[in-house]
CSV table of C-alpha atoms and ligand atoms in Angstrom, one decimal:
chain,number,residue,atom,x,y,z
A,1,MET,CA,0.0,0.0,0.0
A,2,SER,CA,1.3,3.4,-0.8
A,3,LEU,CA,0.2,6.5,1.1
A,4,ASN,CA,-1.4,9.0,-1.2
A,5,LYS,CA,-0.4,12.0,1.0
A,6,LYS,CA,2.4,14.5,0.7
A,7,THR,CA,5.3,13.7,2.9
A,8,VAL,CA,8.4,15.6,4.2
A,9,ASP,CA,10.1,14.6,0.9
A,10,ASP,CA,7.6,16.7,-1.0
A,11,ILE,CA,8.5,20.0,0.8
A,12,ASN,CA,11.3,22.5,0.7
A,13,ALA,CA,11.9,23.3,4.4
A,14,LYS,CA,14.9,25.6,3.9
A,15,GLY,CA,14.4,28.8,5.9
A,16,LYS,CA,10.8,27.8,6.7
A,17,ARG,CA,9.1,27.5,10.1
A,18,VAL,CA,8.0,23.9,10.2
A,19,LEU,CA,5.6,22.8,13.0
A,20,VAL,CA,6.0,19.1,13.6
A,21,ARG,CA,3.4,17.2,15.7
A,22,CYS,CA,5.1,14.3,17.3
A,23,ASP,CA,3.9,11.7,19.8
A,24,PHE,CA,6.2,12.3,22.7
A,25,ASN,CA,3.7,10.7,25.1
A,26,VAL,CA,6.4,8.6,26.8
A,27,PRO,CA,6.1,6.8,30.1
A,28,LEU,CA,7.7,8.7,33.0
A,29,LYS,CA,8.6,7.5,36.5
A,30,ASP,CA,9.6,10.2,39.0
A,31,GLY,CA,10.3,12.5,36.1
A,32,VAL,CA,12.6,10.0,34.3
A,33,ILE,CA,11.6,8.6,30.8
A,34,THR,CA,11.4,4.9,31.2
A,35,ASP,CA,10.9,4.1,27.5
A,36,GLU,CA,12.3,6.4,24.8
A,37,THR,CA,10.9,4.4,21.8
A,38,ARG,CA,8.6,7.3,20.7
A,39,ILE,CA,11.4,9.8,20.9
A,40,VAL,CA,13.7,7.6,18.8
A,41,ALA,CA,10.9,7.0,16.3
A,42,ALA,CA,10.5,10.7,15.7
A,43,LEU,CA,14.2,11.3,15.0
A,44,PRO,CA,14.4,10.6,11.2
A,45,THR,CA,11.8,13.3,10.3
A,46,ILE,CA,13.4,15.8,12.7
A,47,LYS,CA,16.9,15.1,11.4
A,48,LYS,CA,15.8,15.5,7.8
A,49,LEU,CA,14.2,18.9,8.5
A,50,ILE,CA,17.3,20.1,10.4
A,51,ALA,CA,19.5,18.9,7.5
A,52,ASP,CA,17.3,20.8,5.1
A,53,GLY,CA,17.7,24.0,7.0
A,54,GLY,CA,14.2,24.2,8.4
A,55,LYS,CA,13.3,25.9,11.6
A,56,VAL,CA,11.9,22.9,13.5
A,57,ILE,CA,9.1,23.6,15.9
A,58,LEU,CA,8.0,20.5,17.7
A,59,CYS,CA,4.8,19.9,19.7
A,60,SER,CA,3.2,17.0,21.4
A,61,HIS,CA,0.8,16.0,24.2
A,62,LEU,CA,2.0,14.0,27.3
A,63,GLY,CA,-0.4,12.1,29.5
A,64,LYS,CA,-4.0,12.7,30.0
A,65,VAL,CA,-3.6,16.0,32.0
A,66,LYS,CA,-6.8,15.4,34.0
A,67,ASN,CA,-6.1,18.1,36.6
A,68,GLY,CA,-4.8,20.9,34.5
A,69,PRO,CA,-1.2,21.9,33.7
A,70,ASN,CA,1.4,20.6,36.1
A,71,GLU,CA,5.2,20.0,36.2
A,72,GLY,CA,4.7,16.2,36.4
A,73,GLU,CA,3.3,16.3,32.8
A,74,SER,CA,5.6,19.0,31.4
A,75,LEU,CA,7.6,18.0,28.3
A,76,ALA,CA,10.8,19.3,29.9
A,77,PRO,CA,12.3,15.7,30.3
A,78,VAL,CA,11.5,15.1,26.6
A,79,ALA,CA,13.4,18.3,25.6
A,80,LYS,CA,16.4,17.1,27.5
A,81,ARG,CA,16.4,13.6,26.1
A,82,LEU,CA,15.8,14.8,22.6
A,83,SER,CA,18.7,17.2,22.8
A,84,GLU,CA,20.9,14.3,23.8
A,85,LYS,CA,19.7,12.2,21.0
A,86,LEU,CA,20.1,15.0,18.4
A,87,GLY,CA,23.4,16.2,19.8
A,88,LYS,CA,22.2,19.7,19.6
A,89,GLU,CA,20.3,22.3,21.7
A,90,VAL,CA,16.5,21.9,21.9
A,91,VAL,CA,15.0,25.2,23.1
A,92,PHE,CA,12.1,24.3,25.4
A,93,VAL,CA,9.2,26.7,25.7
A,94,SER,CA,8.1,25.9,29.3
A,95,ASP,CA,5.0,28.3,29.2
A,96,TYR,CA,1.9,26.4,30.2
A,97,HIS,CA,0.0,28.4,27.6
A,98,VAL,CA,1.9,26.5,24.9
A,99,THR,CA,1.6,29.2,22.3
A,100,GLY,CA,1.8,32.9,23.2
A,101,GLU,CA,4.6,35.4,23.9
A,102,GLU,CA,7.3,33.0,25.0
A,103,ALA,CA,6.7,30.6,22.1
A,104,THR,CA,6.5,33.5,19.6
A,105,LYS,CA,9.8,34.9,20.8
A,106,ALA,CA,11.6,31.6,20.7
A,107,VAL,CA,10.4,31.0,17.2
A,108,ALA,CA,11.4,34.5,16.1
A,109,ASN,CA,14.9,33.9,17.4
A,110,MET,CA,15.3,30.6,15.5
A,111,LYS,CA,18.0,30.2,12.8
A,112,ASP,CA,17.8,27.7,10.0
A,113,GLY,CA,18.3,24.2,11.5
A,114,ASP,CA,17.3,25.2,15.1
A,115,VAL,CA,14.9,23.1,17.1
A,116,VAL,CA,12.2,24.4,19.5
A,117,LEU,CA,9.9,22.2,21.6
A,118,LEU,CA,6.6,23.7,22.8
A,119,GLN,CA,4.9,22.8,26.1
A,120,ASN,CA,2.4,19.9,26.4
A,121,THR,CA,-0.5,20.7,24.1
A,122,ARG,CA,-3.0,19.2,26.5
A,123,PHE,CA,-2.2,22.0,28.9
A,124,ARG,CA,-4.7,23.9,26.8
A,125,GLY,CA,-7.4,21.4,27.9
A,126,ALA,CA,-10.5,21.1,25.8
A,127,GLU,CA,-9.1,23.7,23.3
A,128,GLU,CA,-6.7,20.9,22.3
A,129,THR,CA,-8.9,17.8,22.8
A,130,LYS,CA,-12.1,19.4,21.3
A,131,ASN,CA,-10.1,20.7,18.3
A,132,GLY,CA,-10.6,24.3,19.3
A,133,GLU,CA,-10.3,26.9,16.5
A,134,GLU,CA,-8.4,29.5,18.5
A,135,PHE,CA,-5.7,27.2,19.7
A,136,SER,CA,-5.5,25.6,16.2
A,137,LYS,CA,-5.0,29.0,14.7
A,138,GLU,CA,-2.4,30.0,17.3
A,139,LEU,CA,-0.4,26.9,16.5
A,140,ALA,CA,-0.7,27.6,12.7
A,141,ASP,CA,0.4,31.2,13.3
A,142,LEU,CA,3.8,29.9,14.5
A,143,ALA,CA,4.6,28.1,11.3
A,144,ASP,CA,4.7,28.1,7.5
A,145,ILE,CA,4.5,24.3,7.0
A,146,TYR,CA,2.8,21.6,9.2
A,147,VAL,CA,4.1,18.0,9.5
A,148,CYS,CA,2.1,15.3,11.3
A,149,ASP,CA,4.5,12.6,12.5
A,150,ALA,CA,2.5,11.6,15.6
A,151,PHE,CA,1.3,8.2,14.5
A,152,GLY,CA,0.2,7.2,18.1
A,153,SER,CA,-2.1,10.3,18.3
A,154,SER,CA,-3.2,10.3,14.7
A,155,HIS,CA,-6.6,8.8,15.6
A,156,ARG,CA,-7.3,11.9,17.7
A,157,ALA,CA,-9.1,14.8,15.9
A,158,HIS,CA,-7.3,17.3,18.2
A,159,ALA,CA,-6.2,20.9,17.5
A,160,SER,CA,-2.5,20.0,17.2
A,161,VAL,CA,-3.3,17.0,14.9
A,162,ALA,CA,-6.3,18.1,12.8
A,163,GLY,CA,-7.5,21.7,13.5
A,164,VAL,CA,-4.1,23.3,12.9
A,165,THR,CA,-4.0,22.1,9.2
A,166,LYS,CA,-7.1,24.2,8.3
A,167,PHE,CA,-5.3,27.4,9.3
A,168,ILE,CA,-2.0,26.4,7.6
A,169,ARG,CA,-3.9,25.7,4.4
A,170,ALA,CA,-5.8,29.0,4.7
A,171,LYS,CA,-2.6,30.9,4.4
A,172,GLY,CA,-1.3,28.8,1.6
A,173,GLY,CA,1.0,26.5,3.6
A,174,GLU,CA,1.5,22.8,3.1
A,175,ASN,CA,0.3,20.0,5.4
A,176,VAL,CA,2.3,16.8,5.1
A,177,VAL,CA,3.1,13.6,7.0
A,178,GLY,CA,6.5,12.6,8.4
A,179,TYR,CA,8.6,9.4,7.9
A,180,LEU,CA,7.2,7.7,11.0
A,181,MET,CA,3.6,8.1,9.8
A,182,GLU,CA,4.6,6.9,6.4
A,183,LYS,CA,6.4,3.8,7.8
A,184,GLU,CA,3.5,2.9,10.1
A,185,ILE,CA,0.8,3.2,7.5
A,186,ASN,CA,2.8,1.3,4.9
A,187,PHE,CA,3.5,-1.6,7.3
A,188,LEU,CA,0.0,-1.8,8.7
A,189,GLY,CA,-1.7,-1.1,5.4
A,190,ASN,CA,0.3,-3.9,3.6
A,191,ALA,CA,-0.4,-6.3,6.4
A,192,VAL,CA,-4.1,-6.1,6.1
A,193,GLU,CA,-4.5,-5.2,2.4
A,194,ASN,CA,-2.1,-7.7,0.9
A,195,PRO,CA,-1.2,-10.2,3.6
A,196,VAL,CA,0.9,-13.2,2.8
A,197,ARG,CA,-1.2,-16.0,4.1
A,198,PRO,CA,-2.0,-17.6,6.4
A,199,PHE,CA,-2.7,-14.3,8.2
A,200,VAL,CA,-3.2,-14.6,11.9
A,201,ALA,CA,-4.5,-11.7,14.1
A,202,ILE,CA,-4.1,-11.9,17.8
A,203,LEU,CA,-6.1,-9.6,20.1
A,204,GLY,CA,-5.8,-9.3,23.9
A,205,GLY,CA,-5.4,-6.7,26.6
A,206,ALA,CA,-7.9,-4.9,28.8
A,207,LYS,CA,-9.5,-2.2,26.6
A,208,VAL,CA,-12.3,-4.6,25.7
A,209,ALA,CA,-14.8,-2.0,24.5
A,210,ASP,CA,-12.2,-0.3,22.2
A,211,LYS,CA,-10.9,-3.5,20.8
A,212,LEU,CA,-14.0,-5.6,20.2
A,213,ASN,CA,-14.9,-3.2,17.4
A,214,VAL,CA,-11.9,-4.1,15.3
A,215,ILE,CA,-12.9,-7.8,15.2
A,216,SER,CA,-15.6,-7.5,12.5
A,217,ASN,CA,-13.1,-5.9,10.1
A,218,LEU,CA,-10.2,-8.2,11.0
A,219,LEU,CA,-12.4,-11.3,10.5
A,220,GLU,CA,-12.8,-10.4,6.8
A,221,LYS,CA,-9.1,-10.0,6.3
A,222,CYS,CA,-7.4,-12.7,8.4
A,223,ASP,CA,-7.5,-16.5,8.2
A,224,THR,CA,-7.4,-17.0,12.0
A,225,LEU,CA,-8.4,-14.7,14.8
A,226,ILE,CA,-7.0,-15.4,18.2
A,227,ILE,CA,-8.5,-13.9,21.3
A,228,GLY,CA,-6.8,-13.7,24.6
A,229,GLY,CA,-6.4,-11.4,27.6
A,230,GLY,CA,-9.3,-9.6,29.2
A,231,MET,CA,-11.4,-9.6,26.1
A,232,ALA,CA,-11.7,-13.4,25.9
A,233,TYR,CA,-14.2,-13.6,28.8
A,234,THR,CA,-16.9,-11.6,27.0
A,235,PHE,CA,-16.7,-14.2,24.2
A,236,LEU,CA,-16.7,-17.1,26.6
A,237,LYS,CA,-19.8,-15.6,28.4
A,238,ALA,CA,-21.5,-15.0,25.0
A,239,GLN,CA,-21.0,-18.8,24.4
A,240,GLY,CA,-22.8,-19.5,27.7
A,241,ALA,CA,-19.8,-20.2,29.9
A,242,GLU,CA,-19.5,-19.2,33.6
A,243,VAL,CA,-16.7,-16.7,33.7
A,244,GLY,CA,-16.9,-15.8,37.4
A,245,THR,CA,-15.7,-12.3,38.1
A,246,SER,CA,-13.5,-12.0,35.0
A,247,LEU,CA,-13.4,-8.8,33.0
A,248,VAL,CA,-16.6,-8.7,30.8
A,249,ASP,CA,-18.4,-6.1,28.7
A,250,ASP,CA,-22.0,-7.1,29.1
A,251,THR,CA,-23.1,-4.6,26.4
A,252,LYS,CA,-21.1,-6.6,23.8
A,253,LEU,CA,-22.4,-10.1,24.4
A,254,ASP,CA,-24.7,-10.0,21.3
A,255,TYR,CA,-21.9,-8.5,19.3
A,256,CYS,CA,-19.6,-11.4,20.3
A,257,LYS,CA,-22.3,-13.9,19.3
A,258,GLU,CA,-22.5,-12.1,15.9
A,259,MET,CA,-18.8,-12.3,15.5
A,260,LEU,CA,-18.8,-16.0,16.3
A,261,ALA,CA,-21.5,-16.5,13.6
A,262,LYS,CA,-19.6,-14.3,11.2
A,263,ALA,CA,-16.4,-16.3,11.6
A,264,ASP,CA,-18.4,-19.5,11.0
A,265,LYS,CA,-20.1,-18.1,7.9
A,266,LEU,CA,-16.8,-16.8,6.4
A,267,GLY,CA,-15.0,-20.1,7.3
A,268,LYS,CA,-12.5,-18.3,9.5
A,269,LYS,CA,-11.0,-19.8,12.6
A,270,LEU,CA,-11.8,-17.8,15.8
A,271,LEU,CA,-9.7,-19.3,18.6
A,272,LEU,CA,-10.7,-18.7,22.2
A,273,PRO,CA,-9.0,-19.9,25.4
A,274,ILE,CA,-9.7,-23.5,26.4
A,275,ASP,CA,-8.0,-23.1,29.8
A,276,THR,CA,-7.2,-20.1,32.0
A,277,VAL,CA,-5.3,-19.1,35.1
A,278,VAL,CA,-7.6,-17.8,37.8
A,279,ALA,CA,-7.3,-16.0,41.1
A,280,SER,CA,-9.7,-14.7,43.8
A,281,ALA,CA,-8.9,-11.0,43.0
A,282,PHE,CA,-6.9,-8.8,40.7
A,283,PRO,CA,-3.3,-8.6,42.1
A,284,ASN,CA,-2.7,-5.5,44.1
A,285,PRO,CA,0.0,-4.3,43.7
A,286,ILE,CA,0.0,-5.6,40.2
A,287,ASP,CA,3.1,-7.8,40.7
A,288,ALA,CA,2.0,-9.2,44.1
A,289,GLU,CA,2.6,-12.9,44.6
A,290,ILE,CA,-0.9,-14.2,44.6
A,291,PRO,CA,-2.2,-17.8,44.7
A,292,VAL,CA,-3.5,-19.0,41.3
A,293,GLU,CA,-4.9,-22.1,39.8
A,294,THR,CA,-5.4,-23.3,36.2
A,295,VAL,CA,-8.9,-24.4,35.2
A,296,ASP,CA,-10.6,-25.3,31.9
A,297,CYS,CA,-12.7,-22.5,30.5
A,298,ASP,CA,-15.9,-24.4,31.1
A,299,HIS,CA,-15.0,-24.7,34.8
A,300,ILE,CA,-14.2,-21.2,35.9
A,301,PRO,CA,-15.4,-20.9,39.6
A,302,ALA,CA,-18.1,-18.3,40.1
A,303,ASP,CA,-15.9,-16.4,42.7
A,304,LYS,CA,-12.7,-16.3,40.6
A,305,LEU,CA,-11.5,-14.3,37.6
A,306,GLY,CA,-9.3,-15.2,34.7
A,307,LEU,CA,-6.0,-13.4,34.5
A,308,ASP,CA,-4.0,-15.3,31.9
A,309,ILE,CA,-4.5,-18.0,29.3
A,310,GLY,CA,-3.6,-21.5,30.5
A,311,PRO,CA,-0.8,-23.8,29.1
A,312,LYS,CA,-3.1,-25.7,26.8
A,313,THR,CA,-4.3,-22.5,25.2
A,314,ALA,CA,-0.7,-21.2,25.0
A,315,GLU,CA,0.2,-24.3,23.0
A,316,LEU,CA,-2.8,-24.0,20.8
A,317,TYR,CA,-2.0,-20.3,20.0
A,318,ALA,CA,1.7,-20.9,19.5
A,319,ASP,CA,0.8,-23.7,17.0
A,320,ALA,CA,-1.5,-21.3,15.1
A,321,VAL,CA,1.3,-18.8,14.9
A,322,LYS,CA,3.9,-21.4,13.7
A,323,SER,CA,2.2,-21.9,10.3
A,324,ALA,CA,1.4,-18.2,9.8
A,325,LYS,CA,3.1,-16.0,7.2
A,326,THR,CA,1.7,-12.7,8.6
A,327,VAL,CA,0.9,-12.0,12.3
A,328,VAL,CA,-0.6,-8.9,13.8
A,329,TRP,CA,-0.6,-8.8,17.6
A,330,ASN,CA,-2.3,-6.2,19.8
A,331,GLY,CA,-2.7,-6.7,23.6
A,332,PRO,CA,-1.2,-9.1,26.1
A,333,MET,CA,-2.7,-12.5,26.8
A,334,GLY,CA,-2.8,-11.9,30.5
A,335,VAL,CA,-1.7,-9.6,33.3
A,336,PHE,CA,1.9,-9.9,32.1
A,337,GLU,CA,3.2,-7.3,34.5
A,338,ASN,CA,3.0,-10.0,37.1
A,339,PRO,CA,5.5,-12.9,36.5
A,340,ILE,CA,2.9,-15.5,37.7
A,341,LEU,CA,0.5,-14.3,35.1
A,342,ALA,CA,2.9,-13.6,32.2
A,343,LYS,CA,3.3,-17.1,30.9
A,344,GLY,CA,0.7,-16.9,28.2
A,345,THR,CA,2.0,-13.6,26.9
A,346,ILE,CA,5.6,-15.0,27.0
A,347,ALA,CA,4.5,-18.1,25.0
A,348,VAL,CA,2.9,-16.0,22.3
A,349,ALA,CA,5.8,-13.6,22.1
A,350,LYS,CA,8.2,-16.5,21.8
A,351,ALA,CA,6.1,-18.1,19.1
A,352,LEU,CA,6.2,-14.8,17.2
A,353,ALA,CA,9.9,-14.4,17.7
A,354,GLU,CA,10.5,-17.9,16.3
A,355,THR,CA,8.4,-17.7,13.2
A,356,ASP,CA,9.7,-16.4,9.9
A,357,ALA,CA,6.3,-14.7,9.3
A,358,THR,CA,6.0,-10.9,9.0
A,359,THR,CA,5.2,-9.9,12.6
A,360,ILE,CA,3.6,-6.6,13.5
A,361,ILE,CA,3.1,-5.5,17.1
A,362,GLY,CA,0.7,-2.7,18.0
A,363,GLY,CA,-0.1,-1.3,21.4
A,364,GLY,CA,2.0,0.1,24.2
A,365,ASP,CA,1.7,-2.9,26.4
A,366,SER,CA,2.2,-5.5,23.8
A,367,ALA,CA,5.3,-3.6,22.6
A,368,ALA,CA,6.5,-3.3,26.2
A,369,ALA,CA,5.9,-7.1,26.8
A,370,VAL,CA,7.9,-8.0,23.7
A,371,ASN,CA,10.8,-5.6,24.5
A,372,THR,CA,11.0,-6.7,28.2
A,373,LEU,CA,11.2,-10.3,27.1
A,374,GLY,CA,14.1,-9.3,24.8
A,375,TYR,CA,12.2,-10.2,21.6
A,376,GLY,CA,12.0,-6.7,20.2
A,377,ASP,CA,14.5,-7.1,17.5
A,378,LYS,CA,12.9,-10.4,16.3
A,379,MET,CA,9.7,-8.6,15.3
A,380,THR,CA,9.3,-7.1,11.8
A,381,HIS,CA,7.6,-3.9,13.0
A,382,ILE,CA,6.6,-2.6,16.4
A,383,SER,CA,4.1,0.1,16.0
A,384,THR,CA,4.3,3.3,18.2
A,385,GLY,CA,0.5,3.5,18.3
A,386,GLY,CA,-1.9,1.2,20.1
A,387,GLY,CA,-5.3,2.9,19.6
A,388,ALA,CA,-4.1,4.4,16.3
A,389,SER,CA,-3.0,1.1,14.9
A,390,LEU,CA,-6.3,-0.6,15.9
A,391,GLU,CA,-8.4,2.2,14.4
A,392,PHE,CA,-6.4,1.9,11.2
A,393,LEU,CA,-6.9,-1.9,11.2
A,394,GLU,CA,-10.6,-1.3,11.9
A,395,GLY,CA,-10.7,0.4,8.5
A,396,LYS,CA,-11.3,3.9,10.0
A,397,GLU,CA,-9.7,7.0,8.5
A,398,LEU,CA,-7.2,8.6,10.8
A,399,PRO,CA,-7.7,12.4,11.3
A,400,GLY,CA,-3.9,12.8,11.3
A,401,VAL,CA,-3.6,11.2,7.9
A,402,MET,CA,-6.8,12.8,6.5
A,403,ALA,CA,-5.7,16.3,7.3
A,404,ALA,CA,-2.5,16.0,5.1
A,405,ASP,CA,-2.5,17.3,1.5
A,406,ASP,CA,-3.1,14.7,-1.2
A,407,LYS,CA,-0.1,13.9,-3.4
B,501,LIG,N1,-7.5,-11.2,31.9
B,501,LIG,C1,-7.2,-10.0,32.1
B,501,LIG,N2,-7.9,-9.3,33.0
B,501,LIG,C2,-7.7,-8.0,33.3
B,501,LIG,N3,-6.7,-7.3,32.7
B,501,LIG,C3,-5.9,-7.9,31.8
B,501,LIG,C4,-6.2,-9.3,31.5
B,501,LIG,N4,-5.3,-9.7,30.5
B,501,LIG,C5,-4.5,-8.6,30.3
B,501,LIG,N5,-4.9,-7.5,31.1
B,501,LIG,C6,-4.2,-6.2,31.2
B,501,LIG,O1,-4.4,-5.5,29.9
B,501,LIG,C7,-3.5,-4.5,30.0
B,501,LIG,C8,-3.1,-4.1,28.5
B,501,LIG,O2,-4.3,-3.8,27.8
B,501,LIG,P1,-4.4,-2.8,26.6
B,501,LIG,O3,-4.1,-1.5,27.1
B,501,LIG,O4,-5.7,-3.1,26.0
B,501,LIG,O5,-3.2,-3.3,25.7
B,501,LIG,P2,-2.2,-2.5,24.8
B,501,LIG,O6,-1.6,-1.4,25.6
B,501,LIG,O7,-1.2,-3.5,24.3
B,501,LIG,O8,-3.1,-2.0,23.7
B,501,LIG,C9,-2.3,-4.9,30.8
B,501,LIG,O9,-2.0,-4.0,31.8
B,501,LIG,C10,-2.7,-6.3,31.3
B,501,LIG,O10,-2.4,-6.4,32.7
B,502,LIG,O1,-0.3,6.5,24.1
B,502,LIG,C1,-1.1,6.7,23.2
B,502,LIG,O2,-2.0,5.8,22.8
B,502,LIG,P1,-1.9,4.2,23.0
B,502,LIG,O3,-1.8,3.9,24.5
B,502,LIG,O4,-3.2,3.7,22.4
B,502,LIG,O5,-0.7,3.8,22.2
B,502,LIG,C2,-1.1,8.0,22.3
B,502,LIG,O6,0.0,8.9,22.8
B,502,LIG,C3,-2.4,8.7,22.4
B,502,LIG,O7,-2.7,9.1,23.7
B,502,LIG,P2,-4.2,9.2,24.2
B,502,LIG,O8,-4.8,7.8,24.3
B,502,LIG,O9,-4.1,9.8,25.6
B,502,LIG,O10,-4.9,10.1,23.3
């Protein structure tokens, strides 16, 4: 699949103010970045624009910013790490207003090839997340050209992803996508549009409501759909099984029944767990040493909840992966943060690492699981976006892609 949108290769950045929306939403612990994947992934576009002599103005959100602007969600640590990675100064605009006097001055002082990072765009609250016109225009006022390279946020129709493009276009500026966007869309697009078969899709994790919606579309594309993690129990319950206190979305039971029927009708395999590791309660803290037992899925005790796939399921899933030529994986098979409940996720990650299939991992937690287990470099592509990659696989149009100029 080739992306029919203008990219950074189609612009002349020399001497121009280029606003680049990145996804620098990195995990932080006590102010320290614990995973720099998203910063590293943004470097090719930034380096290209520096080399071309553009004035590179970066922006991003960080975290959910539920309680207003605060130092804990400032992009300051990102500015520092980015500066180390680029080997050059990154001027950080610490102003919680994001745009405004400090930002305008910093941009006015830029020379060709300089880099400025604006403060967390979510510090503007609903103006950012509701795609506010004023904030969109203020962002556009800072630049001549806009580049969206925030794949992980490209499913959000926010001011810094979508709204800004309208105002750039209104003054005759170009809106393009960066190298990371291009790479992600090409990998994910090819995987679902022209997959080398058998094509196996694996879904797990806890965002049941979000992820169930992708199933209908994936069933049409894949040969085998594997369900694990928290979303398996809604399916098991839809089949009439007792699932105890496991994670279930009761509003999706009919949908799951429809999906089981759809798989049948299309002649696709839809694999569900046959055994599961259960406990009396969700571990707290998450890595607590809790007593567990393994039961068959038709024997889940009413007062227990499933927290990992069992060994028989792990073997079944690993077998399905072995013969695959394309595998897309989103969401862990269990509560992998706890070593006692990580075995199912490890088994699937290992099966993916050992196959010669094209393997594509989407989702922060799936990527973290694969990297922690040391299998990162065995995968063909690890996506920087969880929600974004799923919405793309669902067949939805991503606002961050839509907003760019057509080629
Ligand atoms: N059976 C389960 N019950 C509850 N939570 C689960 C279960 N299996 C996995 N999880 C949790 O799902 C979380 C990841 O889900 P999600 O955010 O949907 O995945 P991703 O970030 O890969 O998209 C992990 O924190 C994991 O502990
Ligand atoms: O981390 C992100 O999404 P992801 O957890 O789905 O990969 C993106 O930065 C989007 O963040 P958001 O879900 O707060 O809009």
